[in-house]
XYZ file of C-alpha atoms in Angstrom:
597
model
C 45.726 88.357 111.758
C 42.718 89.893 113.527
C 40.702 86.730 112.831
C 43.421 84.543 114.402
C 43.580 86.744 117.510
C 39.803 86.761 117.795
C 39.709 82.986 117.476
C 42.355 82.518 120.193
C 40.475 84.876 122.539
C 37.265 82.925 121.902
C 39.135 79.722 122.781
C 39.765 81.233 126.194
C 36.125 82.078 126.907
C 35.069 78.709 128.423
C 37.837 78.834 131.040
C 37.177 82.521 131.770
C 33.460 81.862 132.188
C 34.268 79.060 134.627
C 36.607 81.381 136.591
C 33.826 83.946 136.934
C 31.067 81.408 137.601
C 32.869 79.701 140.508
C 33.854 83.051 142.001
C 37.611 83.010 141.519
C 37.549 86.261 139.473
C 35.114 89.140 139.179
C 33.540 90.288 135.896
C 35.835 93.351 135.832
C 38.883 91.129 136.293
C 37.787 88.850 133.459
C 37.474 91.885 131.163
C 40.989 93.000 132.183
C 42.335 89.505 131.422
C 40.723 89.555 127.968
C 42.223 92.974 127.209
C 45.701 91.954 128.354
C 45.442 88.637 126.484
C 44.467 90.473 123.278
C 47.543 92.695 123.544
C 49.819 89.703 124.145
C 48.264 87.685 121.331
C 48.752 90.572 118.913
C 52.466 90.747 119.704
C 53.094 87.040 119.072
C 50.958 86.916 115.902
C 52.441 89.891 114.022
C 54.857 89.458 111.139
C 58.007 90.617 112.957
C 58.415 88.483 116.052
C 60.485 89.221 119.135
C 61.567 86.697 121.739
C 60.741 89.095 124.577
C 57.063 89.141 123.522
C 56.838 85.361 123.847
C 58.575 85.478 127.229
C 56.181 88.189 128.445
C 53.217 86.115 127.224
C 54.407 83.030 129.102
C 55.181 85.014 132.254
C 51.691 86.548 132.255
C 50.077 83.107 131.935
C 52.272 81.677 134.722
C 51.323 84.597 136.983
C 47.668 83.902 136.152
C 48.069 80.209 137.027
C 49.663 81.053 140.365
C 46.923 83.584 141.139
C 44.264 80.962 140.369
C 46.008 78.553 142.748
C 46.127 81.123 145.556
C 42.458 81.981 145.139
C 41.457 78.301 145.042
C 43.281 77.825 148.354
C 41.597 80.882 149.833
C 38.041 79.795 149.043
C 38.742 76.052 149.323
C 37.557 75.152 145.790
C 39.481 72.399 143.964
C 37.198 71.370 141.083
C 37.119 72.212 137.344
C 40.910 71.994 136.963
C 40.641 70.302 133.573
C 38.586 73.196 132.175
C 40.721 75.949 133.740
C 44.378 75.164 134.616
C 44.905 72.444 132.020
C 43.640 74.775 129.316
C 46.125 77.483 130.354
C 48.994 74.977 130.582
C 48.198 73.628 127.113
C 48.216 77.169 125.698
C 51.552 78.030 127.340
C 53.087 74.864 125.946
C 51.958 75.925 122.484
C 53.661 79.303 122.918
C 56.839 77.639 124.186
C 56.811 75.267 121.203
C 56.570 78.182 118.761
C 59.306 80.128 120.553
C 61.686 77.160 120.852
C 61.157 76.323 117.185
C 62.032 79.872 116.097
C 64.888 80.463 118.562
C 66.014 76.859 118.927
C 69.628 77.836 119.716
C 68.575 79.631 122.918
C 69.353 77.134 125.698
C 67.906 79.414 128.374
C 64.564 79.402 126.554
C 64.569 75.596 126.488
C 65.436 75.470 130.186
C 62.525 77.821 130.964
C 60.293 75.440 129.035
C 61.632 72.518 131.127
C 61.077 74.401 134.410
C 57.501 75.218 133.385
C 56.747 71.609 132.471
C 58.243 70.320 135.740
C 55.783 72.434 137.693
C 52.662 72.406 135.552
C 52.750 69.668 132.913
C 52.689 65.874 132.982
C 55.834 63.728 133.073
C 55.095 62.424 129.580
C 54.983 65.967 128.213
C 58.274 66.869 129.908
C 59.899 63.763 128.470
C 58.944 64.994 124.990
C 60.403 68.437 125.725
C 63.717 66.866 126.773
C 63.748 64.795 123.574
C 63.138 67.864 121.382
C 65.796 69.887 123.241
C 68.417 67.142 123.007
C 67.746 66.648 119.302
C 68.929 70.243 118.775
C 71.456 70.613 121.614
C 73.094 67.201 121.530
C 76.481 68.953 121.827
C 75.848 69.956 125.475
C 76.627 67.159 127.975
C 75.016 69.077 130.865
C 71.604 68.847 129.158
C 71.934 65.086 128.685
C 72.810 64.740 132.375
C 69.829 66.881 133.392
C 67.443 64.777 131.312
C 68.877 61.476 132.607
C 68.702 62.626 136.232
C 65.077 63.608 135.763
C 64.264 60.212 134.265
C 66.012 58.491 137.174
C 64.858 60.631 140.096
C 61.431 61.925 139.024
C 60.118 59.305 136.627
C 61.927 56.533 138.548
C 62.928 55.030 135.230
C 66.461 53.663 135.405
C 66.150 52.187 131.931
C 65.256 55.552 130.321
C 68.114 57.241 132.185
C 70.502 54.511 131.024
C 69.424 54.928 127.401
C 69.964 58.694 127.613
C 73.477 58.247 129.016
C 74.344 55.729 126.303
C 73.099 58.103 123.594
C 75.011 60.976 125.196
C 78.231 58.953 125.186
C 77.887 58.359 121.457
C 78.048 62.139 121.001
C 80.633 62.717 123.747
C 82.758 59.565 124.073
C 85.481 61.368 126.064
C 83.389 63.458 128.470
C 84.450 62.739 132.109
C 81.326 64.326 133.597
C 79.025 62.025 131.605
C 80.905 58.920 132.721
C 80.860 60.051 136.346
C 77.117 60.697 136.367
C 76.379 57.457 134.489
C 78.537 55.581 137.025
C 76.655 57.253 139.897
C 73.303 56.434 138.294
C 74.077 52.717 138.017
C 75.173 52.590 141.652
C 71.964 54.374 142.689
C 70.002 51.877 140.595
C 71.734 48.938 142.316
C 71.060 50.479 145.730
C 67.377 50.916 144.869
C 67.115 47.275 143.763
C 68.766 46.099 146.984
C 66.210 48.027 149.049
C 63.341 46.629 146.982
C 64.617 43.093 147.476
C 64.950 43.631 151.223
C 61.349 44.848 151.410
C 60.121 41.789 149.522
C 62.119 39.504 151.796
C 60.677 41.170 154.888
C 57.197 40.585 153.500
C 58.163 36.931 152.767
C 57.392 37.434 149.088
C 59.304 35.433 146.514
C 59.686 37.608 143.403
C 61.397 36.344 140.285
C 63.167 39.372 138.842
C 66.288 39.122 136.673
C 67.358 42.550 137.994
C 67.827 40.992 141.433
C 70.750 38.864 140.304
C 73.750 38.953 142.633
C 75.996 40.635 140.047
C 73.613 43.536 139.434
C 72.989 43.976 143.158
C 76.760 44.213 143.729
C 77.049 47.002 141.126
C 78.395 45.028 138.159
C 76.904 47.518 135.675
C 78.753 50.348 137.438
C 81.941 48.277 137.325
C 81.604 47.883 133.533
C 81.217 51.672 133.182
C 84.276 52.176 135.403
C 86.415 49.815 133.312
C 85.309 51.365 130.022
C 85.758 54.945 131.216
C 89.285 54.565 132.632
C 90.394 52.909 129.397
C 89.299 56.089 127.558
C 89.935 58.882 130.092
C 93.429 58.761 131.561
C 94.689 60.484 134.676
C 94.488 60.105 138.427
C 92.013 62.952 138.894
C 89.247 61.138 136.987
C 90.121 57.869 138.720
C 89.878 59.494 142.149
C 86.543 61.129 141.267
C 85.040 57.697 140.458
C 86.414 56.284 143.707
C 84.859 59.197 145.642
C 81.473 58.395 144.075
C 81.799 54.662 144.820
C 82.593 55.425 148.470
C 79.130 56.944 148.879
C 77.626 53.455 148.544
C 78.290 51.035 151.402
C 77.399 47.919 149.392
C 80.141 48.632 146.798
C 83.152 47.686 148.991
C 84.554 45.267 146.418
C 84.263 47.866 143.671
C 85.906 50.500 145.892
C 88.838 48.168 146.559
C 89.229 47.395 142.863
C 89.271 51.095 141.912
C 91.683 51.898 144.749
C 94.080 49.106 143.752
C 93.950 50.220 140.100
C 94.636 53.808 141.133
C 97.825 52.776 142.921
C 98.901 50.489 140.083
C 98.189 52.829 137.159
C 99.043 56.284 138.524
C 102.087 55.999 140.776
C 103.680 58.906 138.902
C 100.833 61.304 139.741
C 101.002 63.389 142.981
C 97.219 63.223 143.255
C 97.411 59.438 143.751
C 99.887 59.733 146.612
C 97.890 62.601 148.114
C 94.707 60.528 148.039
C 96.396 57.427 149.480
C 97.959 59.469 152.298
C 94.728 61.262 153.228
C 92.853 57.963 153.214
C 94.858 56.941 156.301
C 92.829 59.460 158.319
C 89.645 57.525 157.549
C 90.980 54.070 158.440
C 89.800 53.100 161.913
C 92.119 51.689 164.563
C 92.628 47.913 164.470
C 92.146 47.633 168.241
C 88.710 46.566 169.430
C 88.460 49.233 172.105
C 87.822 52.736 170.840
C 89.547 55.627 172.687
C 87.236 57.340 175.153
C 89.248 60.023 176.950
C 90.269 63.233 175.198
C 93.922 62.363 175.626
C 93.440 58.896 174.130
C 91.510 60.360 171.192
C 94.298 62.895 170.579
C 96.885 60.081 170.649
C 94.796 58.093 168.145
C 94.479 61.114 165.809
C 98.239 61.590 166.157
C 98.822 57.969 165.081
C 96.609 58.411 162.018
C 98.455 61.585 161.058
C 101.794 59.807 161.468
C 100.591 57.138 159.016
C 99.668 59.922 156.574
C 103.098 61.504 156.979
C 104.752 58.128 156.345
C 102.940 57.869 152.996
C 103.928 61.438 152.079
C 107.556 60.731 152.998
C 107.559 57.751 150.679
C 105.842 59.885 148.026
C 108.448 62.664 148.009
C 111.210 60.048 147.726
C 109.485 58.312 144.822
C 108.261 61.535 143.179
C 110.491 64.458 144.268
C 108.635 67.184 142.352
C 107.264 70.603 143.294
C 103.691 69.310 142.850
C 104.295 66.434 145.284
C 105.889 68.685 147.904
C 102.972 71.065 147.469
C 100.541 68.249 148.355
C 102.650 67.380 151.414
C 102.988 70.920 152.775
C 99.300 71.656 152.042
C 98.275 68.634 154.106
C 100.610 69.696 156.931
C 99.114 73.195 156.896
C 95.566 71.831 156.959
C 96.349 69.715 160.014
C 98.289 72.568 161.645
C 95.391 75.041 161.256
C 92.781 72.491 162.431
C 91.475 73.423 165.878
C 92.500 71.139 168.723
C 92.412 71.391 172.510
C 95.343 68.980 172.725
C 98.684 70.692 173.281
C 100.337 67.399 172.342
C 98.687 67.428 168.877
C 99.338 71.134 168.280
C 103.031 70.687 169.115
C 103.414 67.622 166.872
C 101.685 69.372 163.978
C 103.864 72.477 164.265
C 107.017 70.355 164.471
C 106.027 68.314 161.396
C 105.045 71.416 159.375
C 108.356 73.128 160.050
C 110.348 69.931 159.326
C 108.606 69.498 155.975
C 109.073 73.169 155.152
C 112.814 73.035 155.850
C 113.280 70.003 153.625
C 111.256 71.504 150.769
C 113.008 74.881 151.093
C 116.386 73.207 150.968
C 115.364 71.496 147.725
C 113.815 74.773 146.409
C 110.593 72.927 145.650
C 108.003 75.270 147.178
C 106.178 78.067 145.367
C 106.014 81.659 146.619
C 102.317 81.164 147.401
C 103.108 78.369 149.852
C 105.671 80.475 151.710
C 102.986 83.139 152.091
C 100.354 80.633 153.297
C 102.741 79.213 155.867
C 103.792 82.634 157.197
C 100.173 83.783 157.550
C 99.153 80.530 159.305
C 102.067 80.785 161.744
C 101.272 84.433 162.480
C 97.608 83.602 163.098
C 98.710 81.111 165.760
C 101.314 83.533 167.155
C 104.343 81.385 166.301
C 106.545 84.410 165.582
C 109.916 82.662 165.686
C 108.836 80.045 163.157
C 107.115 82.688 161.003
C 110.342 84.701 160.886
C 112.318 81.616 159.837
C 109.945 81.043 156.901
C 109.896 84.756 155.991
C 113.697 84.977 155.936
C 113.866 81.892 153.719
C 111.148 83.309 151.453
C 112.847 86.666 150.894
C 116.125 84.907 150.137
C 114.427 82.873 147.437
C 112.008 85.522 146.099
C 113.976 88.733 146.475
C 111.879 90.619 143.909
C 108.516 89.846 145.572
C 106.995 92.864 147.311
C 104.431 90.688 149.114
C 107.136 88.465 150.564
C 109.032 91.458 151.955
C 105.791 92.844 153.370
C 105.129 89.586 155.204
C 108.653 89.529 156.581
C 108.211 93.101 157.819
C 104.854 92.189 159.354
C 106.548 89.398 161.302
C 109.281 91.767 162.531
C 106.739 94.419 163.516
C 104.637 91.899 165.454
C 107.836 90.624 167.077
C 108.699 94.230 168.088
C 112.098 93.811 166.456
C 114.546 96.769 166.510
C 115.566 95.997 162.917
C 112.318 97.066 161.186
C 113.598 100.349 159.705
C 116.760 98.661 158.495
C 114.738 95.931 156.786
C 112.563 98.503 154.990
C 115.746 100.021 153.578
C 116.996 96.570 152.556
C 113.695 95.750 150.810
C 113.900 98.848 148.596
C 117.365 97.797 147.427
C 115.981 94.541 146.016
C 112.563 95.657 144.751
C 111.577 97.501 141.580
C 110.188 101.016 142.316
C 106.791 100.203 140.754
C 106.018 97.540 143.407
C 107.204 99.546 146.420
C 104.129 101.655 147.209
C 102.572 99.188 149.743
C 105.922 98.997 151.557
C 106.273 102.791 151.801
C 102.738 103.003 153.229
C 103.511 100.194 155.710
C 106.714 101.976 156.759
C 104.886 105.260 157.345
C 102.093 103.545 159.322
C 104.607 101.652 161.449
C 106.690 104.795 162.010
C 103.614 106.760 163.141
C 103.074 104.299 166.000
C 106.703 103.577 166.858
C 108.804 106.646 165.981
C 108.751 110.432 166.328
C 106.856 112.848 164.048
C 110.142 113.958 162.503
C 111.033 110.358 161.632
C 107.602 109.710 160.125
C 107.722 112.883 158.057
C 111.166 111.894 156.827
C 109.687 108.564 155.639
C 106.924 110.365 153.723
C 109.421 112.714 152.104
C 111.686 109.823 151.078
C 108.670 107.979 149.691
C 107.564 110.964 147.589
C 111.000 111.164 146.035
C 110.974 107.420 145.217
C 107.340 106.936 144.140
C 106.300 108.765 140.984
C 103.316 108.847 138.670
C 99.835 107.592 139.600
C 101.118 105.721 142.689
C 102.205 108.998 144.271
C 98.528 110.127 144.446
C 97.792 107.603 147.200
C 100.951 108.599 149.041
C 100.048 112.317 148.990
C 96.611 111.594 150.437
C 98.182 109.471 153.199
C 100.740 112.213 153.934
C 97.999 114.843 154.221
C 95.886 112.644 156.518
C 98.904 111.952 158.742
C 99.774 115.681 158.920
C 96.242 116.566 160.098
C 96.215 113.716 162.649
C 99.613 114.508 164.080
C 99.878 118.309 163.799
C 96.368 119.633 163.192
C 95.263 122.094 160.528
C 98.448 124.155 160.587
C 100.604 121.121 159.777
C 98.150 119.882 157.125
C 98.158 123.282 155.389
C 101.968 123.321 155.411
C 102.039 119.865 153.760
C 99.386 120.981 151.265
C 101.417 124.041 150.348
C 104.550 121.932 149.877
C 102.714 119.533 147.534
C 100.311 121.850 145.688
C 102.441 121.943 142.545
C 103.556 118.288 142.669
C 101.251 116.631 140.159
C 99.420 114.266 139.766
C 96.639 114.741 142.348
C 93.270 113.238 143.166
C 90.090 115.233 143.834
C 90.173 113.810 147.378
C 93.444 115.613 148.034
C 91.678 118.964 147.682
C 88.419 117.845 149.257
C 90.330 116.763 152.368
C 91.753 120.279 152.774
C 88.301 121.812 152.278
C 86.937 119.513 154.998
C 89.860 120.278 157.337
C 89.233 124.025 156.875
C 85.491 123.642 157.599
C 86.268 121.796 160.833
C 88.141 124.843 162.216
C 86.384 127.229 164.619
C 87.506 130.268 162.607
C 86.803 128.846 159.156
C 88.422 131.009 156.472
C 86.283 131.293 153.325
C 89.246 132.642 151.379
C 91.132 129.410 152.016
C 88.119 127.313 150.936
C 87.957 129.306 147.692
C 91.687 128.733 147.181
C 91.279 124.951 147.561
C 88.286 124.890 145.190
C 90.124 126.987 142.606
C 93.173 124.732 142.737
C 90.949 121.636 142.456
C 89.059 123.106 139.484
C 92.341 123.909 137.762
C 93.074 120.154 137.808
C 89.604 118.590 137.476
C 87.274 121.364 136.338
C 86.781 119.982 132.833
C 85.273 116.678 134.016
C 83.985 116.913 137.610
C 80.541 118.546 137.657
C 80.106 117.807 141.402
C 83.104 120.005 142.214
C 81.473 123.010 140.527
C 78.132 122.353 142.240
C 79.769 122.053 145.666
C 81.668 125.309 145.087
C 78.399 127.100 144.317
C 76.682 125.570 147.357
C 79.582 126.716 149.536
C 79.144 130.305 148.349
C 75.382 130.082 148.955
C 75.393 128.370 152.353
C 78.595 129.443 154.114
C 78.143 132.377 156.548
C 81.019 134.194 154.804
C 80.047 133.065 151.300
C 79.189 135.411 148.419
C 76.004 134.229 146.655
C 76.607 136.841 143.945
C 79.625 134.786 142.802
C 77.406 131.833 141.811
C 76.492 133.234 138.417
C 80.109 133.695 137.455
C 80.983 130.152 138.731
C 78.088 128.756 136.664
C 79.318 130.328 133.413
C 82.899 129.246 134.093
C 81.639 125.704 134.606
C 79.703 125.796 131.330
C 82.863 126.862 129.493
C 85.118 124.238 131.093
C 82.910 121.146 131.386
C 82.695 118.908 128.345
C 80.184 116.398 126.959
C 78.199 114.404 129.490
C 79.788 116.282 132.401
C 78.266 119.535 131.140
C 74.834 117.885 130.734
C 75.041 116.434 134.260
C 75.968 119.855 135.639
C 73.010 121.572 133.933
C 70.606 118.910 135.259
C 71.953 119.173 138.823
C 71.847 122.955 138.708
C 68.240 122.899 137.496
C 67.230 120.553 140.326
C 68.997 122.779 142.828
C 67.190 125.819 141.487
C 63.822 124.115 141.977
C 64.740 123.190 145.547
C 65.285 119.440 145.135
C 68.837 119.537 146.455
């Protein structure tokens, strides 16, 4: 092995000598490169090989290449690239070849190889890398697409790209993505040929090229792919995706019309077809020769386009009265409703249409809970409280066991300053399961704090604590304690703490809040702080090392603290803490002792 390493280092010497001779690297730097290279060579030549060693080797060589480039730029020297850079690139390719042969299932390794070749190697070399990768990973359509795109866009070889797509389709005859990209490629190829022909015509050059036939220039090859693909892959979604690609190319109007007509003929039972046809009305320009110029005229024109869209949707929900179709309709209405407009006329028409569609769909019970929520939120954002309440009432009638729906209804009532808020909270709890009620109890308490008396708010918290049990009650207790301190100061907070101190479960924050409240008082009572720490440690002392450390710091730093208690606290902590918590405590204590904390 030593002989192989020595031989590979000697192979480097000519390039290293050139680097030193032309002044890109000093003698000391060359020696450092040789030492590092020896270490890297050893790791990739030993009997037990690791992928990370090959990656490190390649990364070092890439860093070296980039450093050489920067130094060439700095001194303005651009010669001897064959002897220096090309030698390094050739060596890296050899390492990549070994690594990809040994770990040929690692796609990321192959992609790194491709990225390297794109930057440093020739196009012919990269083409070979793609071929080797695809021979092993023929089951991955994305890699075929990557290779074909490179052939088309970088090598400017439409024929090579076409051959790759055809090979890929033999392996994946039902892959929509492959058909879409192949379709796009043929349209791009036709567009390129059209531009070439135009340039020749401008230069008055008569070129005989079979590729310039009228059929090819119109995208006939793309049309063949379209016909073949839709005979294999069914469904409106794929059909629409091909139409969207075709619409990117202005010359393919005939093809666009053919795809559009087929979409309407083949997929009338798919909501996506109707949705696409309706939305397309927005893109169709007015038939009148004069375009609207004033803002009002433009708004009227947009209104006309939207009315044409609505007419298609109306026909759609008659032909296909399903939840999916109504979802498309209401989604479109919401999109138009939330679109910014300075025209009061447009805003009014959009709101009217949205509410009309909602009422019809609600009556038929063909809207999902999610759509009720979206509509309520949109109406609230635009301050349409009356309409938002109408939707919220309808939503809670239909989805009585949805906590979110009741919350939205309550939000509408609160924003409307309704006198019925408290009554509605009570009604919500009748219909909802206890385990989903926590957000509503918190909302009630927050609303009560701003709208009702302290006694009323405290009554809400007490009701909530009787209704909410288990882990959810932890959040409620923290909220109750915070409210008590905000509304009644330390005295009130301590009273609440005392009333809850035996009502498990707790969180550490519950006790830390009381410690903080105590420390904020002018006459801070150390006995109370100790009480809060002791109660917290009774609950969390076996796992929370920070709690023990903070207790010790309090005794050390507080004016009324007793530093002599720290030793006893330390030994109690060591007895109670378990596993990693004990180790963390010892480490923190040691750092504190040495003055790092």
